[in-house]
mmCIF file of C-alpha atoms and ligand atoms in Angstrom:
data_model
loop_
_atom_site.group_PDB
_atom_site.id
_atom_site.type_symbol
_atom_site.label_atom_id
_atom_site.label_comp_id
_atom_site.label_asym_id
_atom_site.label_seq_id
_atom_site.Cartn_x
_atom_site.Cartn_y
_atom_site.Cartn_z
ATOM 1 C CA MET A 1 -28.448 -7.031 36.968
ATOM 2 C CA GLU A 2 -29.798 -4.278 34.825
ATOM 3 C CA LYS A 3 -30.418 -5.010 31.251
ATOM 4 C CA PRO A 4 -28.158 -3.007 28.913
ATOM 5 C CA LYS A 5 -30.062 -0.213 27.304
ATOM 6 C CA ARG A 6 -30.569 0.181 23.634
ATOM 7 C CA ASN A 7 -31.461 3.439 21.810
ATOM 8 C CA GLU A 8 -34.912 2.359 20.674
ATOM 9 C CA ASN A 9 -35.344 5.734 18.880
ATOM 10 C CA GLN A 10 -32.351 5.599 16.720
ATOM 11 C CA SER A 11 -34.319 4.305 13.699
ATOM 12 C CA LEU A 12 -36.286 7.606 13.773
ATOM 13 C CA ASN A 13 -33.066 9.637 13.242
ATOM 14 C CA PRO A 14 -32.380 9.958 9.390
ATOM 15 C CA GLU A 15 -28.819 10.623 10.060
ATOM 16 C CA ILE A 16 -28.344 7.150 11.260
ATOM 17 C CA PRO A 17 -27.983 4.605 8.373
ATOM 18 C CA GLN A 18 -30.036 1.504 8.468
ATOM 19 C CA PRO A 19 -29.449 -1.762 6.588
ATOM 20 C CA ILE A 20 -32.539 -1.288 4.282
ATOM 21 C CA ARG A 21 -32.474 -1.145 0.509
ATOM 22 C CA LYS A 22 -34.495 1.340 -1.471
ATOM 23 C CA ASN A 23 -36.461 -1.637 -2.703
ATOM 24 C CA GLY A 24 -37.448 -2.547 1.001
ATOM 25 C CA GLU A 25 -35.093 -5.372 1.633
ATOM 26 C CA GLY A 26 -33.573 -5.561 5.160
ATOM 27 C CA PHE A 27 -34.815 -4.053 8.477
ATOM 28 C CA ILE A 28 -33.784 -1.460 11.063
ATOM 29 C CA ASP A 29 -30.673 -2.181 13.260
ATOM 30 C CA LYS A 30 -31.469 -1.251 16.772
ATOM 31 C CA GLY A 31 -28.119 -2.311 18.031
ATOM 32 C CA PRO A 32 -25.804 -3.275 19.496
ATOM 33 C CA ARG A 33 -23.958 -1.520 16.656
ATOM 34 C CA ASP A 34 -21.089 0.851 16.004
ATOM 35 C CA VAL A 35 -22.947 3.729 14.096
ATOM 36 C CA MET A 36 -19.711 5.497 13.268
ATOM 37 C CA ARG A 37 -18.260 2.492 11.426
ATOM 38 C CA ASP A 38 -21.592 1.946 9.712
ATOM 39 C CA MET A 39 -21.459 5.494 8.445
ATOM 40 C CA GLU A 40 -18.026 4.983 7.154
ATOM 41 C CA ASN A 41 -19.111 1.840 5.339
ATOM 42 C CA PRO A 42 -22.401 2.691 3.385
ATOM 43 C CA ASP A 43 -21.511 -0.033 0.753
ATOM 44 C CA MET A 44 -21.028 -2.826 3.406
ATOM 45 C CA LEU A 45 -24.183 -1.900 5.410
ATOM 46 C CA VAL A 46 -26.202 -1.776 2.151
ATOM 47 C CA PRO A 47 -24.388 -3.735 -0.391
ATOM 48 C CA PRO A 48 -24.976 -3.158 -3.978
ATOM 49 C CA ILE A 49 -27.690 -5.509 -5.165
ATOM 50 C CA THR A 50 -25.180 -7.104 -7.626
ATOM 51 C CA ASP A 51 -22.971 -8.152 -4.794
ATOM 52 C CA ALA A 52 -23.349 -11.915 -4.119
ATOM 53 C CA GLY A 53 -21.471 -14.925 -2.934
ATOM 54 C CA LEU A 54 -18.477 -15.686 -0.721
ATOM 55 C CA VAL A 55 -15.641 -13.278 -1.081
ATOM 56 C CA ALA A 56 -12.939 -13.192 1.721
ATOM 57 C CA ASN A 57 -12.265 -9.901 3.496
ATOM 58 C CA LEU A 58 -10.161 -7.522 1.262
ATOM 59 C CA ARG A 59 -9.801 -4.562 3.595
ATOM 60 C CA PHE A 60 -7.781 -3.741 6.757
ATOM 61 C CA SER A 61 -7.357 -0.335 8.393
ATOM 62 C CA PHE A 62 -4.105 0.710 9.970
ATOM 63 C CA SER A 63 -6.362 2.280 12.655
ATOM 64 C CA ASP A 64 -7.088 -1.327 13.754
ATOM 65 C CA THR A 65 -3.582 -2.362 14.211
ATOM 66 C CA HIS A 66 -1.186 -2.440 17.183
ATOM 67 C CA MET A 67 0.999 0.655 17.588
ATOM 68 C CA GLN A 68 4.626 0.086 18.420
ATOM 69 C CA LEU A 69 5.634 3.309 20.352
ATOM 70 C CA ASN A 70 9.265 4.105 20.935
ATOM 71 C CA TYR A 71 11.257 7.299 21.682
ATOM 72 C CA GLY A 72 12.028 8.309 18.207
ATOM 73 C CA GLY A 73 8.915 7.288 16.454
ATOM 74 C CA TRP A 74 6.251 4.620 15.963
ATOM 75 C CA SER A 75 5.365 1.820 13.635
ATOM 76 C CA ARG A 76 2.287 -0.479 12.929
ATOM 77 C CA GLU A 77 1.823 -3.061 10.321
ATOM 78 C CA ILE A 78 -0.733 -5.091 8.220
ATOM 79 C CA THR A 79 0.518 -8.610 7.455
ATOM 80 C CA VAL A 80 -1.262 -11.919 6.873
ATOM 81 C CA ARG A 81 -2.010 -11.970 10.589
ATOM 82 C CA GLU A 82 -4.357 -8.926 10.016
ATOM 83 C CA LEU A 83 -5.361 -9.585 6.439
ATOM 84 C CA PRO A 84 -4.979 -13.406 5.921
ATOM 85 C CA ILE A 85 -5.580 -13.206 2.117
ATOM 86 C CA ALA A 86 -2.607 -10.881 1.643
ATOM 87 C CA LYS A 87 0.136 -13.459 1.162
ATOM 88 C CA THR A 88 2.253 -11.592 -1.408
ATOM 89 C CA LEU A 89 2.920 -8.228 0.272
ATOM 90 C CA ALA A 90 3.082 -6.844 3.789
ATOM 91 C CA GLY A 91 2.865 -3.180 4.754
ATOM 92 C CA VAL A 92 4.317 -1.143 7.633
ATOM 93 C CA ASN A 93 3.349 2.420 8.343
ATOM 94 C CA MET A 94 6.212 4.137 10.311
ATOM 95 C CA SER A 95 6.789 7.771 11.576
ATOM 96 C CA LEU A 96 10.065 9.132 12.801
ATOM 97 C CA THR A 97 10.731 12.128 14.947
ATOM 98 C CA PRO A 98 13.364 14.775 13.931
ATOM 99 C CA GLY A 99 16.517 12.604 14.539
ATOM 100 C CA GLY A 100 14.543 9.446 15.179
ATOM 101 C CA VAL A 101 16.195 6.406 13.758
ATOM 102 C CA ARG A 102 14.963 3.062 12.497
ATOM 103 C CA GLU A 103 18.240 1.298 13.527
ATOM 104 C CA LEU A 104 20.793 -0.482 11.335
ATOM 105 C CA HIS A 105 19.109 -3.728 10.247
ATOM 106 C CA TRP A 106 18.401 -6.087 7.353
ATOM 107 C CA HIS A 107 15.857 -8.788 6.453
ATOM 108 C CA GLN A 108 15.159 -11.672 4.085
ATOM 109 C CA GLN A 109 12.629 -9.561 2.184
ATOM 110 C CA ALA A 110 12.917 -6.640 -0.168
ATOM 111 C CA GLU A 111 11.723 -3.283 1.162
ATOM 112 C CA TRP A 112 9.818 -0.864 -1.091
ATOM 113 C CA SER A 113 8.870 2.414 0.454
ATOM 114 C CA TYR A 114 6.884 5.652 -0.231
ATOM 115 C CA MET A 115 7.488 8.856 1.733
ATOM 116 C CA ILE A 116 4.110 10.284 2.800
ATOM 117 C CA TRP A 117 5.357 13.479 4.382
ATOM 118 C CA GLY A 118 8.433 14.901 5.736
ATOM 119 C CA ARG A 119 12.080 13.960 5.018
ATOM 120 C CA ALA A 120 14.466 11.237 6.037
ATOM 121 C CA ARG A 121 18.078 10.198 5.295
ATOM 122 C CA ILE A 122 18.516 6.537 4.225
ATOM 123 C CA SER A 123 21.649 4.596 4.232
ATOM 124 C CA ALA A 124 22.662 1.172 2.874
ATOM 125 C CA VAL A 125 25.803 -0.839 1.930
ATOM 126 C CA ASN A 126 25.489 -3.708 -0.730
ATOM 127 C CA GLN A 127 27.259 -7.127 -0.773
ATOM 128 C CA ASN A 128 30.090 -5.572 -2.941
ATOM 129 C CA GLY A 129 30.945 -2.877 -0.405
ATOM 130 C CA ARG A 130 29.185 -0.211 -2.470
ATOM 131 C CA ASN A 131 27.326 2.240 -0.293
ATOM 132 C CA PHE A 132 24.301 4.507 -0.686
ATOM 133 C CA LEU A 133 23.285 7.656 1.082
ATOM 134 C CA ALA A 134 20.360 9.748 0.291
ATOM 135 C CA ASP A 135 17.759 12.140 1.536
ATOM 136 C CA VAL A 136 14.209 11.373 0.642
ATOM 137 C CA GLY A 137 11.087 13.623 0.802
ATOM 138 C CA PRO A 138 7.409 13.449 -0.003
ATOM 139 C CA GLY A 139 6.537 11.328 -2.955
ATOM 140 C CA ASP A 140 10.111 9.750 -3.123
ATOM 141 C CA LEU A 141 10.526 5.819 -3.075
ATOM 142 C CA TRP A 142 13.374 3.695 -1.916
ATOM 143 C CA TYR A 143 13.999 0.033 -2.487
ATOM 144 C CA PHE A 144 16.415 -2.103 -0.493
ATOM 145 C CA PRO A 145 17.096 -5.583 -2.103
ATOM 146 C CA PRO A 146 16.679 -8.668 0.281
ATOM 147 C CA GLY A 147 19.562 -8.964 2.721
ATOM 148 C CA VAL A 148 21.162 -5.528 2.019
ATOM 149 C CA PRO A 149 21.591 -3.712 5.359
ATOM 150 C CA HIS A 150 20.139 -0.258 5.905
ATOM 151 C CA SER A 151 18.834 2.492 8.122
ATOM 152 C CA ILE A 152 16.233 5.237 7.989
ATOM 153 C CA GLN A 153 16.499 8.597 10.122
ATOM 154 C CA GLY A 154 14.017 11.480 10.321
ATOM 155 C CA LEU A 155 15.286 14.805 9.402
ATOM 156 C CA GLU A 156 14.033 18.284 10.463
ATOM 157 C CA GLY A 157 10.289 18.217 11.248
ATOM 158 C CA GLY A 158 10.190 14.241 11.264
ATOM 159 C CA CYS A 159 8.455 11.955 8.575
ATOM 160 C CA GLU A 160 5.950 9.327 7.933
ATOM 161 C CA PHE A 161 6.145 6.613 5.296
ATOM 162 C CA LEU A 162 4.874 3.359 4.024
ATOM 163 C CA LEU A 163 7.143 0.314 3.700
ATOM 164 C CA VAL A 164 5.976 -2.548 1.645
ATOM 165 C CA PHE A 165 7.753 -6.033 1.774
ATOM 166 C CA ASP A 166 7.469 -8.794 -0.812
ATOM 167 C CA ASP A 167 6.187 -11.327 1.581
ATOM 168 C CA GLY A 168 2.807 -11.185 3.270
ATOM 169 C CA SER A 169 4.100 -12.951 6.498
ATOM 170 C CA PHE A 170 6.879 -10.383 7.038
ATOM 171 C CA SER A 171 6.936 -8.405 10.315
ATOM 172 C CA ASP A 172 9.138 -5.219 10.927
ATOM 173 C CA LEU A 173 9.365 -6.505 14.527
ATOM 174 C CA ASN A 174 11.178 -9.652 13.317
ATOM 175 C CA THR A 175 14.058 -8.338 11.377
ATOM 176 C CA LEU A 176 17.800 -8.792 11.814
ATOM 177 C CA SER A 177 19.104 -5.779 13.823
ATOM 178 C CA ILE A 178 22.675 -4.850 14.584
ATOM 179 C CA SER A 179 21.940 -4.093 18.307
ATOM 180 C CA ASP A 180 20.225 -7.597 18.513
ATOM 181 C CA TRP A 181 23.234 -9.376 16.984
ATOM 182 C CA PHE A 182 25.726 -7.470 19.226
ATOM 183 C CA ALA A 183 23.479 -8.298 22.381
ATOM 184 C CA HIS A 184 23.683 -12.019 21.429
ATOM 185 C CA THR A 185 27.423 -12.220 20.750
ATOM 186 C CA PRO A 186 29.847 -12.926 23.527
ATOM 187 C CA LYS A 187 31.970 -9.773 24.300
ATOM 188 C CA ASP A 188 35.326 -11.780 23.709
ATOM 189 C CA VAL A 189 34.014 -12.622 20.164
ATOM 190 C CA LEU A 190 33.218 -8.953 19.409
ATOM 191 C CA SER A 191 36.691 -8.058 20.858
ATOM 192 C CA ALA A 192 38.350 -10.521 18.424
ATOM 193 C CA ASN A 193 36.222 -9.649 15.596
ATOM 194 C CA PHE A 194 36.961 -5.832 15.727
ATOM 195 C CA GLY A 195 40.396 -6.054 17.327
ATOM 196 C CA VAL A 196 39.482 -3.768 20.264
ATOM 197 C CA PRO A 197 39.291 -4.536 23.936
ATOM 198 C CA GLU A 198 36.094 -5.981 25.443
ATOM 199 C CA SER A 199 35.679 -2.645 27.306
ATOM 200 C CA ALA A 200 34.718 -1.029 24.050
ATOM 201 C CA PHE A 201 31.480 -2.966 24.282
ATOM 202 C CA ALA A 202 30.613 -2.017 27.934
ATOM 203 C CA SER A 203 27.611 0.031 27.071
ATOM 204 C CA ILE A 204 26.033 -1.753 24.029
ATOM 205 C CA PRO A 205 22.233 -2.378 24.181
ATOM 206 C CA SER A 206 21.078 -5.546 25.818
ATOM 207 C CA GLN A 207 18.445 -6.251 23.147
ATOM 208 C CA GLN A 208 17.062 -5.101 19.861
ATOM 209 C CA VAL A 209 16.747 -1.185 19.764
ATOM 210 C CA TYR A 210 14.263 -1.017 16.841
ATOM 211 C CA ILE A 211 13.605 2.744 16.911
ATOM 212 C CA TYR A 212 15.662 5.160 19.016
ATOM 213 C CA GLN A 213 15.987 9.049 19.444
ATOM 214 C CA ASP A 214 19.224 10.623 18.014
ATOM 215 C CA THR A 215 19.963 14.237 17.101
ATOM 216 C CA VAL A 216 19.068 15.437 13.558
ATOM 217 C CA PRO A 217 22.158 14.691 11.435
ATOM 218 C CA GLY A 218 24.134 17.297 9.580
ATOM 219 C CA SER A 219 24.308 17.750 5.864
ATOM 220 C CA LEU A 220 24.402 14.773 3.498
ATOM 221 C CA ALA A 221 28.040 15.703 2.560
ATOM 222 C CA SER A 222 29.065 15.761 6.196
ATOM 223 C CA GLN A 223 27.920 12.141 6.658
ATOM 224 C CA GLU A 224 29.186 10.641 3.468
ATOM 225 C CA VAL A 225 31.813 7.770 3.658
ATOM 226 C CA ALA A 226 33.886 7.288 0.562
ATOM 227 C CA SER A 227 33.902 3.559 -0.197
ATOM 228 C CA PRO A 228 36.894 2.144 -2.206
ATOM 229 C CA GLN A 229 34.267 0.115 -4.159
ATOM 230 C CA GLY A 230 32.279 3.294 -4.946
ATOM 231 C CA THR A 231 28.420 3.813 -4.656
ATOM 232 C CA VAL A 232 25.639 1.403 -5.453
ATOM 233 C CA PRO A 233 25.320 0.992 -9.338
ATOM 234 C CA LEU A 234 21.550 1.255 -9.450
ATOM 235 C CA SER A 235 20.054 3.894 -7.117
ATOM 236 C CA PHE A 236 18.009 2.672 -4.257
ATOM 237 C CA LYS A 237 15.949 5.954 -4.535
ATOM 238 C CA TYR A 238 13.375 7.193 -6.987
ATOM 239 C CA GLU A 239 11.491 10.413 -7.083
ATOM 240 C CA LEU A 240 7.971 9.229 -8.066
ATOM 241 C CA LEU A 241 6.031 12.470 -7.683
ATOM 242 C CA ALA A 242 8.675 14.159 -9.905
ATOM 243 C CA GLN A 243 7.679 11.741 -12.690
ATOM 244 C CA PRO A 244 5.236 13.359 -15.098
ATOM 245 C CA PRO A 245 1.801 11.702 -14.623
ATOM 246 C CA VAL A 246 -0.171 10.082 -17.397
ATOM 247 C CA LYS A 247 -3.228 12.288 -17.378
ATOM 248 C CA THR A 248 -6.443 10.569 -18.105
ATOM 249 C CA SER A 249 -10.114 11.509 -18.226
ATOM 250 C CA GLY A 250 -10.969 11.171 -14.436
ATOM 251 C CA GLY A 251 -7.525 11.054 -12.966
ATOM 252 C CA SER A 252 -3.826 10.477 -13.379
ATOM 253 C CA VAL A 253 -1.286 7.777 -12.760
ATOM 254 C CA ARG A 254 2.425 7.250 -12.325
ATOM 255 C CA ILE A 255 3.689 3.726 -12.934
ATOM 256 C CA VAL A 256 7.015 2.646 -11.455
ATOM 257 C CA ASP A 257 8.524 -0.711 -11.912
ATOM 258 C CA SER A 258 11.890 -2.171 -12.955
ATOM 259 C CA THR A 259 11.732 -0.351 -16.201
ATOM 260 C CA ASN A 260 12.224 3.088 -14.686
ATOM 261 C CA PHE A 261 13.383 2.110 -11.261
ATOM 262 C CA PRO A 262 15.688 -0.814 -12.252
ATOM 263 C CA ILE A 263 16.659 -1.871 -8.716
ATOM 264 C CA SER A 264 12.947 -2.557 -7.846
ATOM 265 C CA LYS A 265 12.974 -6.076 -9.332
ATOM 266 C CA THR A 266 10.225 -7.608 -7.050
ATOM 267 C CA VAL A 267 7.820 -4.620 -6.541
ATOM 268 C CA ALA A 268 5.888 -2.727 -9.206
ATOM 269 C CA ALA A 269 3.522 0.056 -8.317
ATOM 270 C CA ALA A 270 1.119 2.660 -9.656
ATOM 271 C CA LEU A 271 0.294 5.951 -7.713
ATOM 272 C CA VAL A 272 -3.266 6.631 -8.841
ATOM 273 C CA GLU A 273 -5.370 9.761 -8.593
ATOM 274 C CA ILE A 274 -9.128 9.542 -9.225
ATOM 275 C CA GLU A 275 -11.102 12.787 -9.244
ATOM 276 C CA PRO A 276 -14.405 13.118 -7.547
ATOM 277 C CA GLY A 277 -16.918 11.285 -9.742
ATOM 278 C CA GLY A 278 -14.179 9.468 -11.525
ATOM 279 C CA MET A 279 -13.458 5.732 -11.718
ATOM 280 C CA ARG A 280 -10.536 3.320 -12.277
ATOM 281 C CA GLU A 281 -11.834 1.282 -15.092
ATOM 282 C CA LEU A 282 -12.955 -2.371 -14.981
ATOM 283 C CA HIS A 283 -9.726 -4.367 -15.224
ATOM 284 C CA TRP A 284 -7.587 -7.133 -13.775
ATOM 285 C CA HIS A 285 -3.828 -7.917 -13.567
ATOM 286 C CA PRO A 286 -2.372 -11.030 -15.331
ATOM 287 C CA ASN A 287 0.708 -11.263 -13.177
ATOM 288 C CA ASN A 288 -0.065 -11.101 -9.336
ATOM 289 C CA ASP A 289 -2.264 -9.997 -6.467
ATOM 290 C CA GLU A 290 -2.787 -6.327 -5.917
ATOM 291 C CA TRP A 291 -2.008 -4.675 -2.570
ATOM 292 C CA GLN A 292 -3.310 -1.184 -2.130
ATOM 293 C CA TYR A 293 -2.674 1.686 0.411
ATOM 294 C CA TYR A 294 -5.174 4.530 0.308
ATOM 295 C CA LEU A 295 -3.417 7.961 0.772
ATOM 296 C CA THR A 296 -6.319 10.471 0.698
ATOM 297 C CA GLY A 297 -10.018 10.781 0.017
ATOM 298 C CA GLN A 298 -12.838 8.106 0.004
ATOM 299 C CA GLY A 299 -13.608 5.328 -2.416
ATOM 300 C CA ARG A 300 -15.165 2.026 -2.945
ATOM 301 C CA MET A 301 -13.843 -1.055 -4.813
ATOM 302 C CA THR A 302 -15.947 -3.954 -6.061
ATOM 303 C CA VAL A 303 -14.058 -7.247 -6.636
ATOM 304 C CA PHE A 304 -15.463 -9.754 -9.002
ATOM 305 C CA ALA A 305 -14.305 -13.329 -7.963
ATOM 306 C CA GLY A 306 -16.033 -15.539 -10.659
ATOM 307 C CA ASN A 307 -18.789 -17.996 -10.072
ATOM 308 C CA GLY A 308 -21.437 -15.316 -9.328
ATOM 309 C CA ALA A 309 -19.349 -13.854 -6.412
ATOM 310 C CA ALA A 310 -18.688 -10.078 -6.038
ATOM 311 C CA ARG A 311 -18.167 -7.946 -3.056
ATOM 312 C CA THR A 312 -17.947 -4.176 -2.350
ATOM 313 C CA PHE A 313 -15.622 -2.525 0.183
ATOM 314 C CA ASP A 314 -15.466 1.125 1.237
ATOM 315 C CA TYR A 315 -11.933 2.487 1.623
ATOM 316 C CA ARG A 316 -10.547 5.698 3.158
ATOM 317 C CA ALA A 317 -7.115 7.225 4.000
ATOM 318 C CA GLY A 318 -5.107 4.759 6.029
ATOM 319 C CA ASP A 319 -6.872 1.557 4.660
ATOM 320 C CA VAL A 320 -5.107 -1.287 2.835
ATOM 321 C CA GLY A 321 -7.085 -2.986 0.101
ATOM 322 C CA TYR A 322 -6.312 -6.280 -1.698
ATOM 323 C CA VAL A 323 -7.247 -8.036 -4.923
ATOM 324 C CA PRO A 324 -6.431 -11.673 -5.489
ATOM 325 C CA PHE A 325 -4.581 -12.484 -8.717
ATOM 326 C CA ALA A 326 -6.631 -11.944 -11.882
ATOM 327 C CA PHE A 327 -9.891 -10.955 -10.052
ATOM 328 C CA GLY A 328 -11.813 -8.282 -11.784
ATOM 329 C CA HIS A 329 -12.146 -4.941 -10.130
ATOM 330 C CA TYR A 330 -12.985 -1.176 -10.306
ATOM 331 C CA ILE A 331 -12.454 1.628 -7.943
ATOM 332 C CA GLN A 332 -14.768 4.620 -7.637
ATOM 333 C CA ASN A 333 -14.173 7.949 -5.830
ATOM 334 C CA THR A 334 -17.276 8.348 -3.579
ATOM 335 C CA GLY A 335 -16.122 11.472 -1.932
ATOM 336 C CA THR A 336 -15.565 15.203 -2.801
ATOM 337 C CA GLU A 337 -11.804 15.198 -2.671
ATOM 338 C CA PRO A 338 -9.316 13.469 -4.921
ATOM 339 C CA LEU A 339 -8.867 9.849 -4.163
ATOM 340 C CA TRP A 340 -5.101 8.890 -4.152
ATOM 341 C CA PHE A 341 -3.939 5.431 -3.588
ATOM 342 C CA LEU A 342 -0.947 3.099 -4.383
ATOM 343 C CA GLU A 343 -1.408 -0.170 -6.042
ATOM 344 C CA MET A 344 1.370 -2.584 -5.665
ATOM 345 C CA PHE A 345 2.298 -6.008 -6.940
ATOM 346 C CA LYS A 346 5.053 -8.572 -6.223
ATOM 347 C CA ALA A 347 6.297 -8.297 -9.723
ATOM 348 C CA ASP A 348 9.039 -6.720 -11.785
ATOM 349 C CA ARG A 349 6.606 -5.101 -14.115
ATOM 350 C CA PHE A 350 3.283 -3.351 -13.795
ATOM 351 C CA GLU A 351 0.669 -5.105 -16.044
ATOM 352 C CA ASP A 352 -2.984 -4.855 -16.274
ATOM 353 C CA VAL A 353 -5.776 -6.062 -18.645
ATOM 354 C CA SER A 354 -8.531 -3.535 -19.441
ATOM 355 C CA LEU A 355 -11.997 -4.767 -19.988
ATOM 356 C CA ASN A 356 -12.619 -1.994 -22.533
ATOM 357 C CA GLN A 357 -9.524 -2.861 -24.468
ATOM 358 C CA TRP A 358 -10.297 -6.547 -24.520
ATOM 359 C CA MET A 359 -13.740 -6.063 -25.766
ATOM 360 C CA ALA A 360 -12.639 -3.297 -28.267
ATOM 361 C CA LEU A 361 -10.056 -5.635 -29.826
ATOM 362 C CA SER A 362 -12.198 -8.793 -30.028
ATOM 363 C CA PRO A 363 -14.523 -9.596 -32.913
ATOM 364 C CA GLN A 364 -17.405 -7.153 -32.444
ATOM 365 C CA GLN A 365 -20.112 -9.653 -33.517
ATOM 366 C CA LEU A 366 -18.804 -12.019 -30.775
ATOM 367 C CA VAL A 367 -19.001 -9.244 -28.134
ATOM 368 C CA GLN A 368 -22.528 -8.400 -29.321
ATOM 369 C CA SER A 369 -23.836 -11.801 -29.322
ATOM 370 C CA ASN A 370 -22.163 -12.905 -26.103
ATOM 371 C CA LEU A 371 -23.535 -9.951 -24.029
ATOM 372 C CA LYS A 372 -26.800 -9.444 -26.107
ATOM 373 C CA VAL A 373 -25.817 -5.902 -26.819
ATOM 374 C CA GLY A 374 -25.994 -3.767 -29.907
ATOM 375 C CA PRO A 375 -23.512 -1.563 -31.889
ATOM 376 C CA GLU A 376 -24.210 1.289 -29.302
ATOM 377 C CA LEU A 377 -21.766 -0.265 -27.012
ATOM 378 C CA THR A 378 -19.237 -1.763 -29.333
ATOM 379 C CA ASP A 379 -18.997 1.424 -31.180
ATOM 380 C CA ALA A 380 -18.475 3.321 -27.816
ATOM 381 C CA LEU A 381 -15.546 0.970 -27.119
ATOM 382 C CA HIS A 382 -13.508 2.780 -29.757
ATOM 383 C CA LYS A 383 -14.379 6.402 -28.734
ATOM 384 C CA THR A 384 -14.489 6.152 -24.929
ATOM 385 C CA LYS A 385 -14.679 9.482 -23.332
ATOM 386 C CA SER A 386 -16.201 8.396 -19.964
ATOM 387 C CA PRO A 387 -14.523 9.420 -16.730
ATOM 388 C CA VAL A 388 -12.448 6.423 -16.668
ATOM 389 C CA VAL A 389 -8.825 6.184 -15.454
ATOM 390 C CA LYS A 390 -7.079 4.371 -18.232
ATOM 391 C CA TYR A 391 -3.386 3.310 -18.138
ATOM 392 C CA PRO A 392 -0.886 3.029 -20.755
ATOM 393 C CA PRO A 393 -0.184 1.411 -23.029
ATOM 394 C CA TYR A 394 -3.817 1.792 -24.040
ATOM 395 C CA THR A 395 -3.185 4.911 -25.895
ATOM 396 C CA TYR A 396 -4.472 3.674 -29.314
ATOM 397 C CA TYR A 397 -8.056 4.540 -28.368
ATOM 398 C CA PRO A 398 -9.283 6.964 -31.160
ATOM 399 C CA LYS A 399 -9.415 10.459 -29.790
HETATM 400 MN MN1 MN B 1 14.022 -2.511 6.585
HETATM 401 MN MN1 MN B 2 -6.036 -2.975 -10.209
#
């Protein structure tokens, strides 16, 4: 058998990155290797010299997941099976054709969603017989509480969205569907329950439908059903992009949690924009793990895990990132386009701790002696103008 051939000359091509630091550490990689992936991951191929220790994988790309293809759309998911450290939240990326339906279903987990492009009609009925019907477009959110049955249908042009569930072991392929229940209920029972002859069920699906193709529905008004109990008291929809952003030096942020989207009691989120050259400041979160979804651009995140451990990952559109509870981290835009991402938490409130804020509000002599730094740093803490994405409520930095 012939020996597999390697490209012995690739090390001569300056376009091909090599695992060699500027200080000479490392050596050329003659392969086997995936050069395209190495080019996408410069900070994994040549990690910052400050990276060290054992930090679990904190990235997974939707491009590396199984695609569920149906007439009417597709879905793919990142759960603990794909990203084992991500125990608090799971994500599903779904697209529906014009008229394509994610069928009537429910699940044990809450569903928080962000519309990426296009429009959809969402429906739900709560435990008190109060119903909900709305159209959602780009930048809109929806939240269905656990156990509340619902559906999603693509409107003209179709749509794509991100679904986030408050349990890392959730799978969208393992929900409770109306077609599945009908298929597994004797027809005489269906007949007795609904008071119609068994023949009414002659054509029901024999198994879970999941996603199917239907026609684009008419106007919202044409589909509304008047419930004697009225509509849901807290809207399941929130227009996140319509919320004025908090502008910072280096980017912008829109925070959404149960304070401004009251139904969203188990998922808090921030939609973050980092300009080229900008950075989401060094910080951590005092309430839970962080689950990220990258929408546009390119960036890198370094996570500090304590005990000398830190690791850097490169992210791009379609990637999921993760930060374990309280681990320090920062995110840099490494590209030439704005970097947009969602950071999400299984929590009722968005909370973070800013390293700058902590240091600025601690005894300055303590900060200086602890870090062996002078007033140059501590004075700067009170008049920061660096390209750092800062979040409220840290508005008391002197201007
Ligand atoms: Mn659902
Ligand atoms: Mn964070």
